[in-house]
Amino acid sequence: MDNPLFIEKQYFRQWWIWTLLLGLNGVTVFGAISQVVFGHTFGDKPMSNIGIIIFTIVFAVFMIFFLSQNLTTKIDEKGVYIKFFPYHKKWRLYTWEQIANCEIKKYKPLSDYGGWGIRQGAYSMSGNNGLLLQFKSGKPSLMIGTRKPEEMRVVLEKLNKL
């Protein structure tokens, strides 16, 4: 990768995801402490102490895994690079020679692509702005979400790609 002109790293940081995950994790930790430490069974049909400890650890690991996911986008003279950690081990490069057209636009993540994450035709973490790539080969277009649409626009204009 040459000297990148644009770099952006995004994480899932929607308030409702944090609220849901921290709330559920809080309930599991409370239940584990209540049952294992204080001896008060948690729920109508409580798990064994080992079961609730394992469940709490597994849920905490899931939460850490989910919140560590990130989308990194880089743009340089060769093209657009993306890496969606931990799913992509290597950078995915879309060269300018492969791209017929690109535009920065607003989109509707839920109705256009079914939500955030790795979707059919989209890589998105949050927000509703993205870089739409259309390919010369006729392969389906690709939307890459961004929280920095104006910075991206400046770089693409500098490269004469918009």
XYZ file of C-alpha atoms in Angstrom:
162
model
C 0.000 0.000 0.000
C 1.380 3.361 -1.032
C 1.129 6.458 1.087
C -2.587 6.575 2.006
C -4.334 9.876 1.385
C -7.368 8.848 3.460
C -7.598 6.498 6.451
C -10.654 5.772 8.554
C -11.219 3.169 11.245
C -14.772 2.593 12.458
C -16.260 0.514 15.264
C -19.812 -0.422 16.209
C -20.556 2.464 18.538
C -24.311 2.944 18.327
C -25.708 3.757 21.784
C -28.387 1.094 21.546
C -25.813 -1.661 20.896
C -23.808 -0.557 23.951
C -26.978 -0.359 26.042
C -28.132 -3.814 24.991
C -24.758 -5.550 25.395
C -23.790 -3.842 28.656
C -27.283 -4.371 30.066
C -27.319 -8.081 29.237
C -23.749 -8.509 30.450
C -24.657 -6.680 33.671
C -27.566 -9.058 34.273
C -25.376 -12.136 33.744
C -22.646 -10.797 36.043
C -25.231 -9.851 38.677
C -26.784 -13.311 38.442
C -23.417 -15.046 38.715
C -22.327 -12.985 41.720
C -25.716 -13.305 43.389
C -25.768 -17.080 43.003
C -22.104 -18.061 43.348
C -20.932 -15.542 45.952
C -24.075 -14.899 48.015
C -25.885 -18.217 47.497
C -29.137 -16.675 46.192
C -30.423 -18.701 43.250
C -30.855 -16.632 40.125
C -34.154 -17.216 38.350
C -36.957 -19.775 38.662
C -34.878 -22.587 37.169
C -31.295 -21.648 38.039
C -28.216 -23.059 36.338
C -25.546 -24.774 38.332
C -22.817 -22.499 39.679
C -20.382 -23.819 37.058
C -23.012 -23.327 34.337
C -23.685 -19.700 35.251
C -19.939 -18.952 35.494
C -19.322 -20.466 32.045
C -22.324 -18.623 30.586
C -21.112 -15.304 32.047
C -17.591 -15.804 30.680
C -18.861 -16.841 27.222
C -21.186 -13.828 27.068
C -18.389 -11.444 28.149
C -16.077 -12.897 25.462
C -18.858 -12.472 22.867
C -19.326 -8.851 23.912
C -15.596 -8.130 23.648
C -15.458 -9.871 20.243
C -18.446 -7.913 18.961
C -17.137 -4.568 20.144
C -13.632 -5.242 18.751
C -14.920 -5.597 15.180
C -13.835 -2.717 12.998
C -13.834 -1.500 9.419
C -10.729 0.239 8.126
C -10.832 2.090 4.821
C -7.789 3.511 3.051
C -7.593 5.390 -0.228
C -4.447 6.049 -2.273
C -3.334 6.391 -5.884
C -3.894 2.654 -6.519
C -7.459 2.474 -5.262
C -9.693 1.801 -2.274
C -8.616 -0.685 0.406
C -10.875 -2.177 3.046
C -10.339 -4.568 5.905
C -13.161 -5.714 8.189
C -11.473 -7.116 11.307
C -11.552 -9.997 12.299
C -13.123 -11.414 9.120
C -10.582 -10.152 6.593
C -7.034 -11.302 7.179
C -5.708 -9.304 4.213
C -6.608 -5.972 2.694
C -9.204 -6.024 -0.075
C -8.086 -3.695 -2.845
C -10.453 -2.238 -5.416
C -8.155 -0.603 -7.971
C -9.111 2.494 -9.919
C -8.800 0.346 -13.068
C -11.597 -1.915 -11.723
C -13.858 0.970 -10.689
C -16.131 2.498 -13.311
C -17.638 5.116 -11.032
C -17.601 6.129 -7.378
C -19.740 8.566 -5.468
C -20.251 9.603 -1.886
C -23.890 9.416 -0.948
C -26.375 8.996 1.841
C -28.021 5.608 2.095
C -30.418 3.739 4.381
C -28.501 0.890 6.034
C -31.594 -0.998 7.208
C -33.780 -0.740 4.122
C -31.011 -0.699 1.475
C -28.724 -3.400 2.904
C -30.465 -5.002 5.885
C -28.399 -3.266 8.564
C -24.780 -2.714 9.518
C -21.802 -5.055 9.288
C -20.826 -7.185 6.325
C -23.884 -7.226 4.107
C -24.657 -8.239 0.549
C -23.198 -5.267 -1.307
C -22.089 -3.261 1.729
C -19.562 -2.876 4.515
C -20.963 -0.573 7.157
C -20.396 0.117 10.863
C -22.640 3.070 11.669
C -24.212 6.131 10.165
C -25.757 6.595 6.751
C -22.967 7.971 4.537
C -20.887 5.856 2.246
C -18.710 5.489 -0.804
C -20.574 3.654 -3.573
C -18.256 1.815 -5.963
C -19.530 0.655 -9.343
C -17.343 -1.770 -11.253
C -16.392 -1.981 -14.922
C -16.778 -5.769 -14.856
C -20.495 -5.457 -14.185
C -20.128 -7.063 -10.771
C -22.606 -5.655 -8.216
C -21.833 -2.270 -6.722
C -20.312 -1.986 -3.255
C -21.196 0.514 -0.535
C -18.453 1.273 2.002
C -19.757 3.195 4.992
C -17.924 6.265 6.248
C -18.219 8.663 9.158
C -15.965 11.124 7.299
C -17.773 11.806 4.008
C -16.353 15.298 3.512
C -12.744 14.245 4.143
C -13.255 11.362 1.727
C -14.788 13.705 -0.864
C -11.768 16.037 -0.705
C -9.358 13.126 -1.293
C -11.413 11.668 -4.154
C -11.663 15.080 -5.808
C -7.902 15.500 -5.439
C -7.471 12.135 -7.181
C -10.060 13.199 -9.800
C -12.209 10.121 -9.078
C -15.589 11.689 -8.374
